[in-house]
Coordinates of C-alpha atoms in Angstrom, one line a residue:
M1 CA 26.2 -46.8 -24.5
S2 CA 29.8 -46.0 -25.1
Q3 CA 31.1 -42.5 -24.0
V4 CA 33.9 -40.7 -25.7
E5 CA 36.2 -38.7 -23.6
I6 CA 36.3 -35.1 -24.6
G7 CA 38.7 -34.1 -21.9
R8 CA 39.4 -35.1 -18.4
G9 CA 36.4 -33.2 -17.1
K10 CA 33.9 -34.0 -19.9
S11 CA 32.7 -37.0 -21.9
G12 CA 29.9 -37.4 -24.4
R13 CA 28.1 -40.0 -26.4
R14 CA 29.0 -40.4 -30.1
A15 CA 26.0 -39.3 -32.2
Y16 CA 25.5 -39.7 -35.9
A17 CA 24.0 -37.5 -38.6
L18 CA 21.9 -38.9 -41.5
D19 CA 24.7 -38.7 -44.0
E20 CA 26.8 -40.9 -41.7
I21 CA 24.6 -44.0 -42.0
G22 CA 23.5 -46.2 -44.9
I23 CA 20.5 -48.5 -45.5
V24 CA 21.3 -52.2 -46.0
P25 CA 19.2 -54.0 -48.6
S26 CA 17.8 -57.4 -47.5
R27 CA 17.7 -60.7 -49.4
R28 CA 14.3 -59.8 -50.8
T29 CA 13.3 -57.0 -53.3
R30 CA 9.9 -55.7 -54.3
D31 CA 8.2 -53.9 -57.2
P32 CA 8.1 -50.2 -56.2
E33 CA 4.4 -50.1 -57.3
E34 CA 3.6 -52.6 -54.5
V35 CA 5.0 -50.4 -51.8
S36 CA 2.7 -48.2 -49.7
I37 CA 4.0 -45.0 -48.2
S38 CA 0.6 -43.9 -46.8
W39 CA 0.6 -42.4 -43.3
Q40 CA -2.2 -41.8 -40.8
I41 CA -2.2 -39.6 -37.7
D42 CA -5.3 -39.6 -35.5
A43 CA -8.2 -39.6 -37.9
Y44 CA -6.3 -38.1 -40.8
R45 CA -4.8 -40.3 -43.6
F46 CA -2.3 -39.1 -46.1
G47 CA -0.9 -40.6 -49.2
L48 CA 2.6 -39.4 -48.3
P49 CA 4.6 -39.4 -45.0
L50 CA 5.5 -35.7 -45.7
V51 CA 4.7 -32.6 -43.8
A52 CA 5.7 -29.2 -45.3
S53 CA 7.5 -27.1 -42.7
P54 CA 5.7 -24.0 -41.4
M55 CA 7.9 -21.5 -43.2
D56 CA 6.7 -18.5 -45.3
S57 CA 9.1 -19.5 -48.1
V58 CA 7.4 -22.8 -48.4
V59 CA 3.7 -22.7 -47.2
S60 CA 1.0 -20.3 -48.2
P61 CA -2.7 -21.1 -48.2
A62 CA -2.4 -21.9 -52.0
T63 CA 0.6 -24.2 -51.5
A64 CA -1.0 -25.8 -48.5
I65 CA -3.9 -26.8 -50.7
E66 CA -1.6 -28.0 -53.5
I67 CA 0.5 -30.1 -51.1
G68 CA -2.6 -31.6 -49.7
R69 CA -3.9 -32.4 -53.2
L70 CA -0.6 -34.2 -53.9
G71 CA -1.0 -36.4 -50.8
G72 CA 1.0 -34.6 -48.1
L73 CA 0.3 -32.2 -45.2
A74 CA 1.3 -28.6 -45.2
V75 CA 1.6 -26.5 -42.0
L76 CA 0.9 -22.8 -42.2
D77 CA 2.9 -20.6 -39.9
L78 CA 0.4 -18.4 -38.0
E79 CA 3.3 -16.1 -37.0
G80 CA 4.3 -15.4 -40.6
L81 CA 3.4 -12.9 -43.1
W82 CA 0.0 -14.5 -44.0
T83 CA -1.5 -13.5 -40.6
R84 CA 0.2 -10.1 -40.4
Y85 CA -0.8 -8.7 -43.8
D86 CA -3.9 -8.9 -46.0
D87 CA -1.8 -9.3 -49.0
P88 CA 1.8 -10.4 -48.3
A89 CA 2.6 -11.0 -52.0
P90 CA 4.6 -7.6 -52.5
L91 CA 6.6 -8.4 -49.4
L92 CA 7.5 -11.9 -50.6
E93 CA 8.6 -10.3 -53.9
E94 CA 10.7 -7.8 -51.9
V95 CA 12.4 -10.5 -49.8
A96 CA 13.5 -12.2 -53.0
T97 CA 15.3 -9.1 -54.2
L98 CA 17.0 -8.1 -51.0
D99 CA 20.8 -7.7 -50.8
E100 CA 22.3 -10.4 -48.6
A101 CA 23.8 -8.0 -46.2
A102 CA 20.4 -6.3 -45.6
A103 CA 18.2 -9.4 -45.6
T104 CA 18.2 -10.1 -41.8
R105 CA 17.4 -6.5 -40.8
R106 CA 14.6 -6.1 -43.3
L107 CA 13.1 -9.4 -42.3
Q108 CA 13.0 -8.2 -38.7
E109 CA 11.3 -5.0 -39.8
I110 CA 8.7 -6.8 -42.0
Y111 CA 7.8 -9.2 -39.2
T112 CA 7.2 -6.5 -36.6
A113 CA 3.6 -6.1 -37.8
P114 CA 1.1 -7.6 -35.3
I115 CA -0.5 -11.0 -35.7
R116 CA -4.2 -10.6 -36.4
D117 CA -6.8 -13.1 -35.2
D118 CA -9.1 -12.2 -38.1
L119 CA -6.4 -13.2 -40.5
I120 CA -5.8 -16.4 -38.6
G121 CA -9.4 -17.4 -39.1
R122 CA -9.4 -16.3 -42.8
R123 CA -6.3 -18.3 -43.7
I124 CA -7.6 -21.5 -42.0
E125 CA -10.9 -21.1 -43.9
E126 CA -9.1 -20.6 -47.2
I127 CA -7.2 -23.9 -46.7
R128 CA -10.4 -25.8 -45.5
A129 CA -12.2 -24.4 -48.6
G130 CA -9.6 -26.2 -50.7
G131 CA -10.8 -29.5 -49.4
V132 CA -7.6 -30.6 -47.6
T133 CA -6.6 -31.1 -44.0
A134 CA -5.9 -27.7 -42.4
A135 CA -2.8 -27.7 -40.2
V136 CA -1.2 -24.6 -38.5
R137 CA 1.7 -23.7 -36.3
L138 CA 2.2 -21.5 -33.3
S139 CA 5.2 -21.2 -31.1
P140 CA 4.8 -22.1 -27.4
Q141 CA 5.1 -18.3 -26.5
R142 CA 2.1 -17.4 -28.7
T143 CA -0.2 -20.5 -28.3
V144 CA -2.1 -19.2 -25.3
Q145 CA -2.7 -15.8 -26.9
H146 CA -4.0 -17.0 -30.3
H147 CA -5.2 -20.6 -29.9
K148 CA -8.9 -19.7 -29.5
A149 CA -8.9 -18.1 -32.9
V150 CA -7.3 -21.2 -34.3
I151 CA -9.9 -23.6 -32.8
D152 CA -12.8 -21.3 -33.6
A153 CA -11.7 -21.3 -37.3
G154 CA -12.0 -25.1 -37.3
V155 CA -8.4 -26.2 -37.7
D156 CA -7.8 -30.0 -38.1
I157 CA -4.2 -30.4 -36.7
F158 CA -2.5 -27.9 -34.3
V159 CA 1.3 -27.7 -34.4
I160 CA 3.2 -26.3 -31.4
R161 CA 6.7 -25.9 -32.7
G162 CA 9.8 -24.1 -31.4
T163 CA 13.5 -24.5 -31.4
T164 CA 13.1 -26.6 -28.2
V165 CA 9.7 -27.4 -26.7
S166 CA 9.6 -29.0 -23.3
A167 CA 6.7 -30.3 -21.1
E168 CA 8.0 -28.2 -18.3
H169 CA 9.1 -24.6 -19.0
V170 CA 10.2 -22.6 -16.0
S171 CA 9.6 -18.8 -16.2
G172 CA 9.5 -16.1 -13.5
R173 CA 8.2 -13.5 -16.0
A174 CA 5.0 -15.1 -17.3
E175 CA 2.7 -18.1 -16.8
P176 CA 4.2 -20.9 -18.9
L177 CA 2.1 -23.0 -21.3
N178 CA 0.9 -26.1 -19.5
L179 CA 1.1 -28.5 -22.4
K180 CA -0.7 -31.4 -20.7
Q181 CA -3.6 -29.3 -19.6
F182 CA -3.8 -27.4 -23.0
I183 CA -3.8 -30.5 -25.1
Y184 CA -6.4 -32.2 -22.8
E185 CA -8.8 -29.4 -23.3
L186 CA -8.5 -29.4 -27.1
D187 CA -10.6 -31.5 -29.5
V188 CA -8.0 -31.6 -32.2
P189 CA -4.8 -33.6 -32.5
V190 CA -1.6 -31.7 -31.5
I191 CA 1.9 -32.2 -32.7
V192 CA 4.7 -30.7 -30.5
G193 CA 8.4 -30.2 -30.8
G194 CA 11.3 -29.9 -31.3
C195 CA 13.1 -32.3 -29.1
A196 CA 16.1 -34.5 -29.6
T197 CA 16.5 -36.8 -26.6
Y198 CA 14.8 -39.8 -25.2
T199 CA 13.8 -38.1 -21.9
A200 CA 12.5 -34.9 -23.5
A201 CA 10.4 -36.9 -26.0
L202 CA 9.0 -39.2 -23.3
H203 CA 7.8 -36.2 -21.4
L204 CA 6.2 -34.7 -24.5
M205 CA 4.4 -37.9 -25.2
R206 CA 3.0 -38.0 -21.7
T207 CA 1.2 -34.6 -22.4
G208 CA -1.2 -36.3 -24.8
A209 CA 0.4 -35.1 -28.1
A210 CA -0.5 -37.1 -31.2
G211 CA 3.0 -36.5 -32.6
V212 CA 6.4 -35.3 -31.6
L213 CA 8.8 -33.3 -33.8
V214 CA 12.4 -34.4 -33.7
G215 CA 15.1 -31.8 -34.2
F216 CA 15.8 -28.1 -33.6
G217 CA 17.6 -25.7 -35.8
G218 CA 19.0 -28.4 -38.0
G219 CA 17.6 -27.1 -41.4
A220 CA 19.4 -25.5 -44.3
S221 CA 18.4 -22.0 -43.3
H222 CA 19.1 -22.3 -39.6
T223 CA 22.2 -21.2 -37.7
T224 CA 21.2 -22.6 -34.3
R225 CA 24.3 -24.6 -33.9
N226 CA 26.5 -21.5 -34.6
V227 CA 24.5 -19.1 -32.4
L228 CA 23.4 -21.2 -29.5
G229 CA 25.8 -24.2 -29.7
V230 CA 22.8 -26.5 -29.7
A231 CA 23.0 -29.6 -31.9
V232 CA 22.1 -33.3 -31.9
P233 CA 22.8 -35.2 -35.1
M234 CA 19.5 -36.4 -36.6
A235 CA 20.1 -40.1 -37.0
T236 CA 20.8 -40.5 -33.3
A237 CA 18.0 -38.0 -32.3
I238 CA 15.4 -39.9 -34.3
S239 CA 16.5 -43.3 -33.0
D240 CA 16.4 -42.1 -29.4
V241 CA 13.0 -40.5 -29.8
A242 CA 11.7 -43.7 -31.6
A243 CA 12.9 -45.6 -28.5
A244 CA 10.8 -43.3 -26.3
R245 CA 7.8 -44.0 -28.5
R246 CA 8.3 -47.8 -28.0
D247 CA 8.5 -47.5 -24.3
Y248 CA 5.6 -45.0 -24.0
L249 CA 3.5 -47.5 -26.0
D250 CA 4.1 -50.0 -23.2
E251 CA 3.7 -47.5 -20.5
S252 CA 0.4 -46.1 -21.8
G253 CA -1.1 -49.4 -22.6
G254 CA -1.0 -49.1 -26.4
R255 CA -1.1 -45.3 -27.1
Y256 CA 1.0 -44.7 -30.3
V257 CA 2.6 -41.3 -30.7
H258 CA 4.0 -40.4 -34.1
V259 CA 7.6 -39.4 -34.6
I260 CA 8.2 -36.8 -37.2
A261 CA 11.8 -36.0 -38.2
D262 CA 12.1 -32.2 -38.6
G263 CA 15.2 -30.8 -40.1
S264 CA 18.3 -32.0 -42.2
M265 CA 16.0 -33.5 -44.9
G266 CA 18.1 -32.1 -47.8
G267 CA 17.1 -34.8 -50.3
S268 CA 15.4 -38.1 -50.9
G269 CA 18.1 -40.2 -49.3
D270 CA 17.7 -38.3 -46.0
I271 CA 14.0 -38.9 -46.0
A272 CA 14.6 -42.6 -46.4
K273 CA 17.2 -42.8 -43.7
A274 CA 15.0 -40.8 -41.3
V275 CA 12.2 -43.4 -41.7
A276 CA 14.8 -46.2 -41.4
C277 CA 15.9 -44.7 -38.0
G278 CA 12.2 -44.8 -36.8
A279 CA 10.4 -41.7 -38.1
D280 CA 6.8 -42.2 -39.1
A281 CA 6.9 -39.1 -41.3
V282 CA 9.3 -36.2 -42.2
M283 CA 8.9 -32.4 -42.0
V284 CA 10.7 -30.8 -44.9
G285 CA 11.5 -27.3 -45.9
S286 CA 14.4 -26.7 -48.3
P287 CA 13.4 -29.3 -50.8
L288 CA 10.1 -27.7 -51.3
A289 CA 11.5 -24.1 -51.3
R290 CA 13.0 -25.1 -54.7
A291 CA 9.6 -25.4 -56.2
S292 CA 8.7 -22.8 -58.8
D293 CA 5.3 -22.4 -57.2
A294 CA 6.6 -22.0 -53.7
P295 CA 6.0 -18.5 -52.2
G296 CA 9.7 -17.8 -51.5
R297 CA 10.5 -17.7 -55.3
G298 CA 13.6 -19.8 -54.8
F299 CA 14.6 -18.2 -51.5
H300 CA 14.2 -19.9 -48.2
W301 CA 14.0 -18.7 -44.6
G302 CA 12.3 -19.8 -41.4
S303 CA 10.9 -18.0 -38.3
E304 CA 14.4 -18.0 -36.6
A305 CA 15.7 -15.7 -39.3
H306 CA 13.7 -12.7 -38.2
H307 CA 13.9 -13.1 -34.4
P308 CA 14.0 -9.5 -33.1
E309 CA 16.8 -10.0 -30.6
L310 CA 18.8 -13.1 -31.6
P311 CA 18.3 -14.3 -35.2
R312 CA 19.3 -18.0 -35.6
G313 CA 18.7 -18.4 -39.3
R314 CA 19.2 -16.7 -42.6
R315 CA 17.6 -16.2 -46.0
V316 CA 19.1 -18.8 -48.3
E317 CA 18.9 -18.7 -52.1
F318 CA 18.3 -22.2 -53.7
G319 CA 16.7 -21.2 -57.0
T320 CA 13.9 -23.3 -58.6
I321 CA 14.1 -26.7 -60.3
G322 CA 10.4 -27.6 -61.0
T323 CA 6.9 -27.6 -59.6
L324 CA 5.8 -29.0 -56.3
E325 CA 4.3 -31.9 -58.1
Q326 CA 7.7 -32.6 -59.9
I327 CA 9.6 -32.4 -56.6
L328 CA 7.2 -34.8 -54.8
H329 CA 6.3 -37.2 -57.6
G330 CA 8.6 -36.5 -60.5
P331 CA 9.6 -37.1 -63.1
S332 CA 13.1 -36.0 -62.1
V333 CA 15.5 -34.4 -64.4
V334 CA 18.5 -34.3 -62.0
A335 CA 20.4 -37.1 -60.2
D336 CA 21.0 -35.4 -56.9
G337 CA 17.9 -36.6 -54.9
S338 CA 16.1 -33.1 -55.0
M339 CA 13.2 -34.3 -57.2
N340 CA 10.7 -37.1 -57.1
L341 CA 11.2 -37.4 -53.3
M342 CA 8.4 -39.8 -52.7
G343 CA 9.2 -42.0 -55.7
A344 CA 12.8 -42.3 -54.3
L345 CA 11.4 -43.4 -50.9
K346 CA 9.2 -46.1 -52.6
R347 CA 12.2 -47.3 -54.5
T348 CA 14.5 -47.4 -51.5
M349 CA 11.8 -49.5 -49.6
A350 CA 11.4 -51.8 -52.6
T351 CA 15.1 -52.2 -52.9
A352 CA 15.3 -53.2 -49.2
G353 CA 12.3 -55.5 -49.6
Y354 CA 9.7 -53.7 -47.4
S355 CA 6.1 -53.0 -48.3
D356 CA 5.1 -50.3 -45.9
L357 CA 6.6 -47.7 -43.6
K358 CA 6.2 -49.6 -40.3
E359 CA 8.0 -52.5 -41.7
F360 CA 10.7 -50.3 -43.2
Q361 CA 11.5 -48.9 -39.7
R362 CA 13.1 -52.3 -39.0
V363 CA 15.5 -52.2 -41.9
E364 CA 19.2 -52.7 -41.1
V365 CA 21.5 -49.7 -41.2
V366 CA 25.2 -49.3 -40.9
V367 CA 27.6 -46.5 -40.0
A368 CA 28.9 -45.3 -43.3
P369 CA 31.5 -42.5 -43.0
I370 CA 31.0 -39.5 -45.3
Q371 CA 32.8 -40.0 -48.6
P372 CA 35.0 -37.1 -49.7

């Protein structure tokens, strides 16, 4: 692997973002109607390789049910407004009217309300009552405190998601979460992340996780790169973690861990390139925040935006362009890749001659410098 000299005392590997690569069509093409984009993790099968990001601007119990009905999987943030307030609708309306200068401070105030275990149970029950797979998220810091309420409520998939999640967290202040022991003791599949390197992903796979999230702070509403200086371009990160998946498959004697690209999925082309780099599915936020039925009402923010000490995100206004169904399945009325995301993925696969996602991971890609 070639190293680039940054200075006499430091060198680094050249890494690539999704918008720096291109997919190469093969000699064969297919009818898009003959392409399958279904995805299965553990016992749960989905018509779409799409996971809605656990953000209050995107996922509510109602939108989780709708996204499940449309073929995807939505993850509810259990550290969000839906587990702090009986009825967060007035607060969501307020967030949509905040002045930009006051947004961060007000978000910090709103999210100081305590997380309630009774509301955790109620929200999971609401999603399950909708007849879809119930998936929820906690940060590593809050997993030990609230996981019993999650399991007691009958969750289907548990997501442990943070800016960076490691299999070995060192702390002198509190007993860290032992991921391997925790996952072993649970009876539900666990998805963990983010990570962005081969080594970190391999360690997470060895904990028994069913899936690994690739990325940290790379979304449209995140400022992690500016605040912490932490950044790994997604095309390289996905490819490295996919290599860890391959090697762990051999190491474990056939245990397959799903790679889910989390962040930098601004449009349909990014989704296709993430799969081409080795992702089994993608976790998206900003494309769904543009839905008229999204809880953010055209605004988008994540949990990093209201951190009490060091916010690493902001509230972003995207506006609305159509319903969740139109954004996922079309028809599209724009030509920028923000609608009919899944139809575009099927057409890309058909153009390149592949019939399913696992085959499409083998497609040829090239480095394609960003056009001005």
